[in-house]
């Protein structure tokens, strides 16, 4: 997420929790550690795909950046 000061909007993209790209993997590991207390790699049932199923996340495809007025607007979709 990044603020575009010229337009007053935020640029946001979905984080694919089940199948992150190489650049996204550390963010997903941190997400599961902070939000769910799970350390990826230390749990035999801890693959990204199995963690998303365990915590009830719907599948999400990585998407390009999009503009929103506020970060919380992403949650409305």
XYZ file of C-alpha atoms in Angstrom:
77
model
C 0.000 0.000 0.000
C 1.367 3.419 -0.888
C -0.068 6.927 -0.701
C -0.167 8.830 -3.974
C 0.210 12.388 -2.694
C -0.449 13.938 -6.067
C -3.990 12.536 -6.336
C -4.870 11.969 -2.682
C -5.542 8.268 -3.230
C -3.944 5.073 -2.011
C -2.552 2.392 -4.331
C -3.431 -1.079 -3.032
C -3.068 -4.684 -4.172
C -4.356 -7.934 -2.692
C -1.852 -10.220 -1.011
C -2.307 -13.781 -2.234
C -2.059 -15.723 1.037
C -2.401 -19.207 -0.486
C 0.186 -18.884 -3.226
C 2.360 -15.810 -2.764
C 4.951 -14.810 -5.326
C 8.552 -14.927 -4.171
C 8.503 -11.246 -3.273
C 5.296 -11.684 -1.215
C 6.369 -14.740 0.814
C 7.979 -12.824 3.696
C 4.910 -10.591 4.018
C 2.630 -13.660 4.170
C 4.875 -15.339 6.768
C 4.728 -12.172 8.899
C 0.956 -11.917 8.412
C 0.297 -15.432 9.710
C 2.738 -14.957 12.615
C 1.242 -11.631 13.740
C -2.437 -12.279 13.033
C -2.690 -15.994 13.848
C 0.390 -16.849 15.946
C 1.565 -19.380 13.351
C 5.174 -19.684 12.290
C 5.262 -20.910 8.705
C 7.875 -23.585 8.206
C 7.615 -24.865 11.797
C 4.215 -26.486 11.381
C 3.891 -29.640 9.234
C 0.418 -28.440 8.252
C 1.790 -24.961 7.627
C 1.910 -24.633 3.865
C 0.471 -21.350 2.682
C -2.445 -23.129 1.026
C -3.284 -25.209 4.090
C -3.070 -22.159 6.365
C -5.538 -20.223 4.230
C -7.931 -23.187 4.363
C -7.462 -23.619 8.120
C -8.310 -19.982 8.837
C -11.153 -19.782 6.327
C -9.719 -17.421 3.734
C -11.333 -17.458 0.316
C -8.973 -17.958 -2.621
C -7.603 -14.696 -3.988
C -5.723 -14.023 -7.144
C -2.918 -11.498 -7.147
C -4.172 -8.323 -8.708
C -2.646 -5.188 -10.080
C -2.603 -1.960 -8.135
C -5.840 -0.044 -7.839
C -6.802 3.331 -6.432
C -8.887 3.766 -3.280
C -9.587 6.914 -1.290
C -8.887 5.232 2.070
C -7.132 1.906 2.850
C -10.266 0.529 4.534
C -12.177 0.911 1.247
C -10.452 -2.279 0.104
C -12.425 -4.209 2.739
C -15.740 -3.159 1.217
C -15.270 -5.343 -1.901
